[in-house]
Short mmCIF file of C-alpha atoms in Angstrom, two decimals:
data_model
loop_
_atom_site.label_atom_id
_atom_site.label_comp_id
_atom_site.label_asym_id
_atom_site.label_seq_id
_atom_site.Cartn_x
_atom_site.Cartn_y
_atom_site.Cartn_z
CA UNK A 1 21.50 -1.50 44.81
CA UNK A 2 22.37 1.75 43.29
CA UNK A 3 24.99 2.32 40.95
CA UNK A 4 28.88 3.06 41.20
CA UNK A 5 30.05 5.85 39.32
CA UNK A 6 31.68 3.77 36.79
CA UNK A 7 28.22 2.16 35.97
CA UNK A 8 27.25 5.67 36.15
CA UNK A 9 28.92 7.24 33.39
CA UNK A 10 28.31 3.63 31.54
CA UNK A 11 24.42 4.81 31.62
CA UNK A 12 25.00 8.44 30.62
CA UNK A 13 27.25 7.18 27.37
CA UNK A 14 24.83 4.85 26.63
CA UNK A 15 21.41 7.13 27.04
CA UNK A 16 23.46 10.24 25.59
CA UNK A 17 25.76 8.95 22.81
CA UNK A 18 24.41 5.27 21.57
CA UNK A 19 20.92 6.42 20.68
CA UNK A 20 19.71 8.32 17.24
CA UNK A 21 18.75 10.98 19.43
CA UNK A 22 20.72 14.89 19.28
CA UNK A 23 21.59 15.94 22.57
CA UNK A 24 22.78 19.36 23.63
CA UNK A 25 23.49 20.78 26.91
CA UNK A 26 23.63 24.41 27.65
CA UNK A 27 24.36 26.43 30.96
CA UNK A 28 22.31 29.43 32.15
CA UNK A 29 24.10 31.71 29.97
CA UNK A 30 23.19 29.76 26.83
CA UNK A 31 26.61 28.47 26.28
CA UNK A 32 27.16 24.62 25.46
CA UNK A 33 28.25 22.44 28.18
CA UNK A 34 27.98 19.58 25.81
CA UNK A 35 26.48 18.13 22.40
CA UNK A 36 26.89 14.53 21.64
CA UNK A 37 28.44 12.90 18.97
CA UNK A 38 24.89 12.54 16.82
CA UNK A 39 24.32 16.19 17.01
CA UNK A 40 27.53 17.08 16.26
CA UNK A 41 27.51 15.12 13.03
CA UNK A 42 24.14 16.63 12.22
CA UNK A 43 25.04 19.98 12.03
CA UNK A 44 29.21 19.33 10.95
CA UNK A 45 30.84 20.49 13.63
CA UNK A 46 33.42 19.42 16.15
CA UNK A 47 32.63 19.62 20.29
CA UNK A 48 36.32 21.05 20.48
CA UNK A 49 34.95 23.58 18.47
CA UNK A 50 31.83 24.13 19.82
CA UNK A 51 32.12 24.13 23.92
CA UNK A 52 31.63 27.15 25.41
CA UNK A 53 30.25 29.03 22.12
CA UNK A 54 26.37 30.62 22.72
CA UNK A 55 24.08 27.63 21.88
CA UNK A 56 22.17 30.48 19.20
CA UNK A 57 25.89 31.43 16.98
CA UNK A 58 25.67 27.02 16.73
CA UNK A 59 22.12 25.56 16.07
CA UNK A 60 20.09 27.58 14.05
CA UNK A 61 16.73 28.56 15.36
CA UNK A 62 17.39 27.62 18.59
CA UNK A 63 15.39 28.01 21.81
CA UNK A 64 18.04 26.29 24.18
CA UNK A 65 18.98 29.83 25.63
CA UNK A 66 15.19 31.36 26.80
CA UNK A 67 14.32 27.96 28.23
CA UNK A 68 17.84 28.48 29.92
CA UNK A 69 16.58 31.81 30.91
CA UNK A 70 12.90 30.91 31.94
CA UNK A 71 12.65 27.79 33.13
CA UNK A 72 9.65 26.74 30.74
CA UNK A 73 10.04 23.72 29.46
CA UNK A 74 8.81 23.73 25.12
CA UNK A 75 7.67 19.87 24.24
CA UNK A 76 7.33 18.86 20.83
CA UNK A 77 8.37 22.07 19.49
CA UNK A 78 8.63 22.40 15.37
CA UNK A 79 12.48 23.71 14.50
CA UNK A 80 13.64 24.07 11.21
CA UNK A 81 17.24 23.11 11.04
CA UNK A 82 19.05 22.57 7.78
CA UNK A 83 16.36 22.80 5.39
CA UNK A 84 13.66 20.31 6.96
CA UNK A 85 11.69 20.77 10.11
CA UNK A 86 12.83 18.41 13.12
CA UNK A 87 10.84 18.08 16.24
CA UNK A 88 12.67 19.43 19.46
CA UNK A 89 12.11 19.38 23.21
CA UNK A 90 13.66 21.78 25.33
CA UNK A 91 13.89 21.07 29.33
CA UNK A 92 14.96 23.17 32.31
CA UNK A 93 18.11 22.06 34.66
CA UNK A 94 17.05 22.63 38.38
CA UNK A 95 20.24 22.02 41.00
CA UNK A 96 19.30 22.50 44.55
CA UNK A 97 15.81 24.51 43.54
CA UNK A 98 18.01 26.73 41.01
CA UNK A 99 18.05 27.11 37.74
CA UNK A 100 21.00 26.04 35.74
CA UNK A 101 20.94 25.54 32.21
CA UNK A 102 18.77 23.69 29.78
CA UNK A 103 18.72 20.04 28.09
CA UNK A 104 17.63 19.63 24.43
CA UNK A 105 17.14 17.02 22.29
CA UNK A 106 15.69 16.47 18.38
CA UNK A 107 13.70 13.82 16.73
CA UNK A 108 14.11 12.84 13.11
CA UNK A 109 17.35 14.30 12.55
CA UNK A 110 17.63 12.19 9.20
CA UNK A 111 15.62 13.63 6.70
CA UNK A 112 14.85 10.38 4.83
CA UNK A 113 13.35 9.11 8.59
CA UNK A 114 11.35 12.34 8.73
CA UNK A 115 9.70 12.14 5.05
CA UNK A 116 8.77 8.45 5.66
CA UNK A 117 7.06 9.17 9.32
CA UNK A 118 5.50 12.15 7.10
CA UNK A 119 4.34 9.79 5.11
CA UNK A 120 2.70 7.58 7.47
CA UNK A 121 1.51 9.84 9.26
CA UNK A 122 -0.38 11.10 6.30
CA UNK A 123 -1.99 7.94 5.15
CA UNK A 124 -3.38 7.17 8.77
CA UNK A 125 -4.56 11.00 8.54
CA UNK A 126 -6.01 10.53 5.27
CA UNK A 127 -7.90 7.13 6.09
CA UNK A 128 -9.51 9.10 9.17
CA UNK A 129 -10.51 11.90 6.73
CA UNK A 130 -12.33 9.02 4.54
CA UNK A 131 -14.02 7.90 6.87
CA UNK A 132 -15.67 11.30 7.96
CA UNK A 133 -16.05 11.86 4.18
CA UNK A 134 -17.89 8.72 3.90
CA UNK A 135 -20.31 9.50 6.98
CA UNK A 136 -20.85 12.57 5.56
CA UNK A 137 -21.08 11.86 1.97
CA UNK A 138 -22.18 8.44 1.05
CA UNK A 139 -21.07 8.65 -2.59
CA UNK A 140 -17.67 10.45 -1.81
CA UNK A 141 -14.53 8.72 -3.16
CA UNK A 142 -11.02 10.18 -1.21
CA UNK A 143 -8.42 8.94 -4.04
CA UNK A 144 -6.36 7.77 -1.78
CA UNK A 145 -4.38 4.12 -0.71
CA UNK A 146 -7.76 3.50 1.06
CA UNK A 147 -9.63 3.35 -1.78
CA UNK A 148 -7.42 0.31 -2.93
CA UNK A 149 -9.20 -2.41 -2.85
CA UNK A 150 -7.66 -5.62 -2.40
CA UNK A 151 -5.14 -7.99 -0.06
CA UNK A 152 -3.52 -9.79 -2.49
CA UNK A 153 0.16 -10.06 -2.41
CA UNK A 154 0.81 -7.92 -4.99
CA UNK A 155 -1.33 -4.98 -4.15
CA UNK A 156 0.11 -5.29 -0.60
CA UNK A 157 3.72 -4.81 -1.75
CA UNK A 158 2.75 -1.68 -4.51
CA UNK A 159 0.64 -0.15 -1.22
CA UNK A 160 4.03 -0.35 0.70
CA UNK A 161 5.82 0.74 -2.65
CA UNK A 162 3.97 3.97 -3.13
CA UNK A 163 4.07 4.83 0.84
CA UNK A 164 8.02 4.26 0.76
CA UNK A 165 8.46 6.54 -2.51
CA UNK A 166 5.82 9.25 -2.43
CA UNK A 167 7.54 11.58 -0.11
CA UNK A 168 10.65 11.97 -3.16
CA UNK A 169 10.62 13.68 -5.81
CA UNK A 170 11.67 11.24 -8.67
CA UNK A 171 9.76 10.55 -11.47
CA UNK A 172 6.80 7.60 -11.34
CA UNK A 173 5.64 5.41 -14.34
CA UNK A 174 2.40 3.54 -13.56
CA UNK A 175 2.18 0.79 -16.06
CA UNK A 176 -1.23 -1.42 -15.94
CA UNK A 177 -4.02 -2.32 -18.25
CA UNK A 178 -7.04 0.17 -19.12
CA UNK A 179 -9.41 0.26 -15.98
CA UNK A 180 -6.31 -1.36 -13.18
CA UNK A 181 -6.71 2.01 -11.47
CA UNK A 182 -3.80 4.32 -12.09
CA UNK A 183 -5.11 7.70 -11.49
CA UNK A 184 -6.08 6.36 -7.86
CA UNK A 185 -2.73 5.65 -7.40
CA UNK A 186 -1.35 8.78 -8.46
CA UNK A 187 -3.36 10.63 -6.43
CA UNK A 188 -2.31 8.02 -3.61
CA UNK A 189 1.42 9.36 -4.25
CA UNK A 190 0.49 13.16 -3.93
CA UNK A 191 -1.50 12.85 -1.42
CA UNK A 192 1.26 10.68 0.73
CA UNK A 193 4.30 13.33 -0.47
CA UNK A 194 5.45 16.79 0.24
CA UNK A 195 3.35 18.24 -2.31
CA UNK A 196 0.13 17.77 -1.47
CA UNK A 197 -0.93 20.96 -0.02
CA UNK A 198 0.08 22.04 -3.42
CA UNK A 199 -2.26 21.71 -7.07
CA UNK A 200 -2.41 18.23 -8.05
CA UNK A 201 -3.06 18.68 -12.48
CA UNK A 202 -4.24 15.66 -14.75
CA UNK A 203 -3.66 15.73 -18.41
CA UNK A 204 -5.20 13.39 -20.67
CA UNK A 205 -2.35 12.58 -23.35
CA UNK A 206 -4.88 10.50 -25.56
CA UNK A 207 -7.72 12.90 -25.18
CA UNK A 208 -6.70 16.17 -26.08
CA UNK A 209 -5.88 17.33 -30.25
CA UNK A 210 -2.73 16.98 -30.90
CA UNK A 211 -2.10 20.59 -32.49
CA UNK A 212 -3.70 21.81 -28.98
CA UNK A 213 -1.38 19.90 -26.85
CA UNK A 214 1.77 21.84 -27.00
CA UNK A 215 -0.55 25.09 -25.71
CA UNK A 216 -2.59 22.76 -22.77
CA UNK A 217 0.82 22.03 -21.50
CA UNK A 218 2.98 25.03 -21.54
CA UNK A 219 0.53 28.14 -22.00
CA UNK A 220 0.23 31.02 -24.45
CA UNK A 221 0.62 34.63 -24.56
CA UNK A 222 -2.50 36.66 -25.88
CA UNK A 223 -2.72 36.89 -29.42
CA UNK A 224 0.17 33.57 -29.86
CA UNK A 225 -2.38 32.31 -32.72
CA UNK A 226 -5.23 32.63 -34.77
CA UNK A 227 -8.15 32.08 -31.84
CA UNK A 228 -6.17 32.34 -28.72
CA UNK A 229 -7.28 34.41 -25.77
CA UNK A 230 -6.00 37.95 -25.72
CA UNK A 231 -5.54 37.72 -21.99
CA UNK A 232 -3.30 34.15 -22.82
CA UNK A 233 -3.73 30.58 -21.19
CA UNK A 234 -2.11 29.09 -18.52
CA UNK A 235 -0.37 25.60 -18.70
CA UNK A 236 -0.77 22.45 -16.95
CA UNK A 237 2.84 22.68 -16.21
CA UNK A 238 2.48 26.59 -14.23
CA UNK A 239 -1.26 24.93 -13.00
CA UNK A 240 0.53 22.64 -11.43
CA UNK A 241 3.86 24.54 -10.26
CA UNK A 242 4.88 23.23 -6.88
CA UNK A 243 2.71 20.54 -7.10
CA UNK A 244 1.87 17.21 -9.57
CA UNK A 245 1.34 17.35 -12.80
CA UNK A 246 -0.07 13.80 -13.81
CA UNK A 247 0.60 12.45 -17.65
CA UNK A 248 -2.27 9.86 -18.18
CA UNK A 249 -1.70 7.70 -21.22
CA UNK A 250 1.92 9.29 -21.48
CA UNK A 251 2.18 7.03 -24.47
CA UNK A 252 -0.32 8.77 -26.84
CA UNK A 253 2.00 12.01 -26.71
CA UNK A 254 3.14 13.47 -30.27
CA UNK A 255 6.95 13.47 -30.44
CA UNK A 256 6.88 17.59 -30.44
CA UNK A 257 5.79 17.57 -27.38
CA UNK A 258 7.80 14.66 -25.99
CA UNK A 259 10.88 17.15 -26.67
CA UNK A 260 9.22 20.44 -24.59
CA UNK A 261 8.74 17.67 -21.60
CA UNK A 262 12.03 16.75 -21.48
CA UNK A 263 13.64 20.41 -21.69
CA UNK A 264 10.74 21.08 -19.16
CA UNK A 265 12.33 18.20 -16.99
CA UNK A 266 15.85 18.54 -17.61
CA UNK A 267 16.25 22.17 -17.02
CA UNK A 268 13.04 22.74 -14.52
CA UNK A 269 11.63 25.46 -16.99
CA UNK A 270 9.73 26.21 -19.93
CA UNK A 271 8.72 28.14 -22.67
CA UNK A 272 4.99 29.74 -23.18
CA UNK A 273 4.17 29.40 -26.96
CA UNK A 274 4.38 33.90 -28.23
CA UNK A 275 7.05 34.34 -26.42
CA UNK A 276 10.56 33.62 -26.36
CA UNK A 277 11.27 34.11 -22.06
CA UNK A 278 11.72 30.67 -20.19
CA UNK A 279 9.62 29.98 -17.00
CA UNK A 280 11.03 28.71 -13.91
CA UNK A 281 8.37 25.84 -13.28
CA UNK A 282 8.99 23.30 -9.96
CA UNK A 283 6.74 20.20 -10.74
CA UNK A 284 6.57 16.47 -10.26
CA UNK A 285 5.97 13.94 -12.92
CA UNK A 286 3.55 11.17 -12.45
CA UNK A 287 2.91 9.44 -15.94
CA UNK A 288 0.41 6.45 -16.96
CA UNK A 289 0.34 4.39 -19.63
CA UNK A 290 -1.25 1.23 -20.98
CA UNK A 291 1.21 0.61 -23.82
CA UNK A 292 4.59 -0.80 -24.04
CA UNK A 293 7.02 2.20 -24.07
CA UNK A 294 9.91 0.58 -25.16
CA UNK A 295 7.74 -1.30 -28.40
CA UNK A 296 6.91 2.52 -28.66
CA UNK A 297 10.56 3.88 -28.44
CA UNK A 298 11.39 0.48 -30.94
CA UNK A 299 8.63 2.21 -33.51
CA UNK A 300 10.25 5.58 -33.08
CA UNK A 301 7.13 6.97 -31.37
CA UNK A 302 8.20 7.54 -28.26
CA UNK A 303 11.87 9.36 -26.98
CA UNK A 304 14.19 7.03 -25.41
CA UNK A 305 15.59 9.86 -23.40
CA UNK A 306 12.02 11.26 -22.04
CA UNK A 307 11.59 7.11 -20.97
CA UNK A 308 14.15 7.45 -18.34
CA UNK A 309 13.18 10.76 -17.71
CA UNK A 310 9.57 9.64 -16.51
CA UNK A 311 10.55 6.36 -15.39
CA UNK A 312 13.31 6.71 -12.69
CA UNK A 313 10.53 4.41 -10.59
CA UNK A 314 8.61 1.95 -12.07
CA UNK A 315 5.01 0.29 -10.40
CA UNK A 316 3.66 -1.85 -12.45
CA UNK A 317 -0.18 -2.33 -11.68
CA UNK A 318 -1.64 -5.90 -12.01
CA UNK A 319 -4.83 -7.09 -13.76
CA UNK A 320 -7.79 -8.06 -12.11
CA UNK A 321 -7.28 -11.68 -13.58
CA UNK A 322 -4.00 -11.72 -12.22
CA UNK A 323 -5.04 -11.29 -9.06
CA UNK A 324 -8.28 -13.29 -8.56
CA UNK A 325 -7.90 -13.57 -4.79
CA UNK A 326 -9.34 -9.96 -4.70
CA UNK A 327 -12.31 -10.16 -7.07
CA UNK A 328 -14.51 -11.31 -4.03
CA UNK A 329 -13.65 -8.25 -1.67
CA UNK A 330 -13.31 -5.79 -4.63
CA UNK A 331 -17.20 -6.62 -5.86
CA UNK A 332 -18.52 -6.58 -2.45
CA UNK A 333 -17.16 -3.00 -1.84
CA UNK A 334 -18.26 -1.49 -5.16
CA UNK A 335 -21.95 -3.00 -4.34
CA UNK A 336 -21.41 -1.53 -1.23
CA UNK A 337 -20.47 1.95 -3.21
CA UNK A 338 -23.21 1.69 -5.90
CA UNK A 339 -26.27 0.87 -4.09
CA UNK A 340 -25.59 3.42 -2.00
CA UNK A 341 -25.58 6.04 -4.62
CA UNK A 342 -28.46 4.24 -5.93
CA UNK A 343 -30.80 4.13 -2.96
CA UNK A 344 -31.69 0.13 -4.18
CA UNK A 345 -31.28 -2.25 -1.79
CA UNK A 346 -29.23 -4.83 -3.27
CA UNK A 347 -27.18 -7.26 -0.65
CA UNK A 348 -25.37 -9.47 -2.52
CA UNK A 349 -24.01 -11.88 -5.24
CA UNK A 350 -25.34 -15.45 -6.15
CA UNK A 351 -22.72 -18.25 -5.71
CA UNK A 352 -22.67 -18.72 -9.14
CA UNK A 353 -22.52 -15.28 -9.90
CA UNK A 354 -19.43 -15.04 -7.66
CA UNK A 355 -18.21 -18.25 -9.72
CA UNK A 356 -18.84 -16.49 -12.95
CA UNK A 357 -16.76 -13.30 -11.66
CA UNK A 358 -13.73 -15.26 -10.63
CA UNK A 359 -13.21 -17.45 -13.84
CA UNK A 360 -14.17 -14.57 -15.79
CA UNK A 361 -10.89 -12.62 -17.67
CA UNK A 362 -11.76 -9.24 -17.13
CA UNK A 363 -10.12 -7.16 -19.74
CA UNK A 364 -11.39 -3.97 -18.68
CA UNK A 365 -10.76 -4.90 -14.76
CA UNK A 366 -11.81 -3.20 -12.20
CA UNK A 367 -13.79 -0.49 -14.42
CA UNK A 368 -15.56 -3.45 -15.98
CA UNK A 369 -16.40 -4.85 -13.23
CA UNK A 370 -17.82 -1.59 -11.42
CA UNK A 371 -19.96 -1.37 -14.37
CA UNK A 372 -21.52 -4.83 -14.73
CA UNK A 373 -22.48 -4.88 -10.87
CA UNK A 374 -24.16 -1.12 -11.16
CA UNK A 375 -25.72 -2.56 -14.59
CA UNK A 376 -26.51 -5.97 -12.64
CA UNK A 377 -27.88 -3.21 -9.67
CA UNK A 378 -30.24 -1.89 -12.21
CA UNK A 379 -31.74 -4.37 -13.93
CA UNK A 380 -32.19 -6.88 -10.75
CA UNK A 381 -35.61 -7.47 -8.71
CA UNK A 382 -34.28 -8.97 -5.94
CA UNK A 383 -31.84 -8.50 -3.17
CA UNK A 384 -29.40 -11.11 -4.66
CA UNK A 385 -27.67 -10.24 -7.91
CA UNK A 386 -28.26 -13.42 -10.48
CA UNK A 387 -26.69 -14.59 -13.64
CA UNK A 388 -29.37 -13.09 -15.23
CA UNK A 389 -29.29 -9.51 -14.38
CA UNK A 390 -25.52 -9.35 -16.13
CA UNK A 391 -25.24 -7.62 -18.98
CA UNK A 392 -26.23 -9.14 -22.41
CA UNK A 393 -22.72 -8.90 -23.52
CA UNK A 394 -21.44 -11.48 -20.88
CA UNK A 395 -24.68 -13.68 -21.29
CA UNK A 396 -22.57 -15.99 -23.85
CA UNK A 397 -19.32 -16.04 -21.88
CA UNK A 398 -21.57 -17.98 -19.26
CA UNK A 399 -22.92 -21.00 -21.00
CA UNK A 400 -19.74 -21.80 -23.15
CA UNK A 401 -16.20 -20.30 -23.83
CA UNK A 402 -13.32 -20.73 -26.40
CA UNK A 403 -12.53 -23.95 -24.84
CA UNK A 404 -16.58 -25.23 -25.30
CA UNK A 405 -16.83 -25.91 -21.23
CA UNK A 406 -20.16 -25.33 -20.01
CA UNK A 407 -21.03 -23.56 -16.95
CA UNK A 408 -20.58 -26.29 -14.63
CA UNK A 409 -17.17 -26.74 -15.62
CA UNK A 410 -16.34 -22.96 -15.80
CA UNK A 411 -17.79 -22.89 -12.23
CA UNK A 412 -16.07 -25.86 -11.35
CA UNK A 413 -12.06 -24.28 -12.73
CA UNK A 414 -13.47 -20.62 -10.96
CA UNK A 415 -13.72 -23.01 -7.92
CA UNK A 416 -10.78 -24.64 -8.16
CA UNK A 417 -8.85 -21.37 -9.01
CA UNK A 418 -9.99 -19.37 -6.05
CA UNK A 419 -8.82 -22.16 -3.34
CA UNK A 420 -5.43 -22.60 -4.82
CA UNK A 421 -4.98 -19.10 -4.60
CA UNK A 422 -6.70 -18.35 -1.33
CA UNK A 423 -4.31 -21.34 0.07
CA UNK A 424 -1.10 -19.41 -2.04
CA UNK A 425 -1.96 -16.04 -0.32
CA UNK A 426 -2.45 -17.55 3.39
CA UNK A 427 0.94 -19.92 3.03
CA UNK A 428 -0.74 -22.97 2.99
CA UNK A 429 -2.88 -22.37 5.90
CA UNK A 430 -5.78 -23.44 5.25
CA UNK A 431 -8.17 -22.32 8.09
CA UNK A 432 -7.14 -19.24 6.62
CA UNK A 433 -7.77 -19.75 3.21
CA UNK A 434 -11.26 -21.23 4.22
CA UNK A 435 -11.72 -17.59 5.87
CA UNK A 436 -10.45 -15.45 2.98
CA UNK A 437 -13.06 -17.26 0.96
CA UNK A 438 -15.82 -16.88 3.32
CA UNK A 439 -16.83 -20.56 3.48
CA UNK A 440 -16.52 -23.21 6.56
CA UNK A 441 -13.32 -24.84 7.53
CA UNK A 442 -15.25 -28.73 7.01
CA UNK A 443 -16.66 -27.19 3.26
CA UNK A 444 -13.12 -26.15 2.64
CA UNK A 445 -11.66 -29.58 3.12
CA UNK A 446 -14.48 -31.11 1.55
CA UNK A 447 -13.36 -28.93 -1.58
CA UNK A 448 -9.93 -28.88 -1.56
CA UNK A 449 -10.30 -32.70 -1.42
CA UNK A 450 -12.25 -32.97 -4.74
CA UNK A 451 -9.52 -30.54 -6.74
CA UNK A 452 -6.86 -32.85 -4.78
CA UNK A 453 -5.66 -29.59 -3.23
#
């Protein structure tokens, strides 16, 4: 049946005015025959005022008028309208064979919408790019969300975190223990924002001399002090201009400092030690730290006024202990990574290794762990890594800890502790559990049974 014209104009409202879309209609001349309610709103401006004007003296950068003109339809076009760059197809009219004017439309018209496809489409860009890195280069590590190992809950919700803020500008704090990873996530965040075409700069708070720190960050003229270059040094901060600048172990920072950083982010400029001239610098701030800033601000070691500065977003980065769900995965891919580099063919873990690993606290996590498997690596003779090819230093933590168990009871809680939270992370579904552990669905029972699980 086809449709009345009532139905008719129904359809067009709905296909031309209740979508997200921008619509605009132009004649052969190039002047607006209409431009819906979306696009109007877009660009602030009123049809009334609009009809009849030349579709270039209304939307910027326009094309509307040559397709008009030509006939050849543009698809997918890039067109920069009001600072950001929208996508854009441009069709032809035909009435009766003859050409009469043009239809346009835009994509991503929000700019917020745009950054956050920008983002995604980056990450899935980024985990194709590490995987050609990886064929290519068996030892190559992309620093990016790929490289995070891991499906616990909470590593899941800072992934979708980092993807939802990255494309911004405001200020990170990573906040985690020594070894939880935090450089790999800030290198996640460039990568995934605007910036990363641009320098990405890491400074060491805790690592460089504190009477040198003021001149690694902001620069010096030739001749600014007794041993400085005559040509003069370049900062972190102009290194990294347009780009990241990323404050590991923010916490470390002498308070003389803390003050230039905070002009630096206040007022988007500094000062290069000789001379007295400020420097327009454009940067983001990505800081780290394994302290408690405010016991720092508390001990008057720390500005309470740089804090917020640094810390208009917050991810805090969970232990490996905390999240013992992933210790399984996150061993198997760094035996994966090391024997590779290695060139020794070691498969895999004992059970009671794997035992040992998850009741084991880990208080250098992750970075601990990397290096006990590629010490394990080493010193094995088999295929299988066994309690005895860990390091000396954890040969005591597996006959007997503070509490005087003995390795069948350690094994035993590590046993106990991985199904509760294998059966946490799948919801109580337990076929699932039994597969995030690796382990039949009948052994699964049989074990959940004897912890009364």
């Amino acid at each position: 049946m086809l449709f009345n014209n009532t139905y008719r104009e129904e359809i067009i409202e709905a296909v031309f005015e209740k979508t997200n879309f921008c619509f605009v209609v132009v004649n052969e001349q190039g002047l607006i025959t209409y431009l819906n309610k979306n696009y109007c709103d877009f660009i602030e401006v009123q049809l009334k005022d609009v009809l009849g004007k030349h579709v270039a003296d209304v939307i910027e950068n326009t094309r509307m008028h040559i397709v008009a003109q030509t006939g050849k339809e543009e698809i997918a076009d890039l067109q920069y309208i009001k600072g950001n760059h929208m996508i854009a197809n441009r069709i032809p009219l035909f009435a009766h064979g003859k050409l009469v004017g043009a239809v346009g439309t835009v994509l991503y018209k929000d700019t917020e919408e745009w950054k956050k496809m920008n983002s995604h489409i980056k990450d899935l860009l980024m985990e194709i790019e590490n995987y050609q890195k990886k064929l290519s280069n068996p030892r190559g590590a992309s620093y990016s969300l790929q490289d995070v190992v891991g499906s616990s809950v909470q590593i899941n919700e800072i992934k979708e975190k980092i993807k939802k803020v990255s494309s911004g500008d405001a200020s990170i704090l990573l906040e985690g223990g020594s070894g939880t990873g935090k450089e790999l996530f800030a290198h996640s965040i460039h990568n995934l924002s605007e910036r990363s075409a641009k320098p990405f700069i890491k400074v060491n708070c805790a690592a460089i001399p504190m009477e040198l720190l003021e001149s690694e960050l902001f620069g010096y003229e030739g001749g600014a002090f007794t041993g400085a270059k005559k040509e003069g040094k370049l900062g972190k901060f102009q290194l990294a201009d347009g780009g990241t600048l990323f404050l590991d172990e923010i916490g470390d920072m002498p308070i003389n400092a803390q003050v230039k950083i905070l002009r630096a982010l206040q007022e988007g400029e500094i000062e290069v030690i000789g001379t007295e001239r400020t420097q327009k610098i454009d940067v983001r701030i990505i800081s780290a730290t394994n302290q408690s800033i405010e016991k720092l601000i508390k001990e008057n070691r720390f500005r309470e006024d740089l804090y917020y500065r640094i810390n208009v977003i917050s991810i805090k980065i969970p232990s490996l202990k905390e999240r013992v769900e992933d210790i399984r995965v996150t061993a198997k891919f760094l035996l994966d990574k090391i024997t590779q580099g290695t060139g020794k063919r070691v498969i895999s873990f004992s059970d009671s290794v794997m035992q040992f690993f998850m009741h084991y606290d880990w208080p250098g996590n992750v970075r601990e762990l990397e290096n006990v498997i590629e010490s394990a690596v080493h010193l094995t003779n088999t295929e299988i890594i066994e309690l005895k090819d860990l390091p000396d230093h954890m040969q005591q933590s597996l006959y007997i800890t503070e509490e005087g168990m003995g390795l069948k009871e350690i094994m035993a809680n590590a046993e106990k502790q991985a199904i509760t939270g294998a059966i946490s992370q799948s919801n109580g579904d337990k076929i699932s559990a039994a597969g995030l552990l690796g382990i039949s669905k009948s052994s699964f029972y049989e074990k959940a049974k004897k912890y009364d699980l």
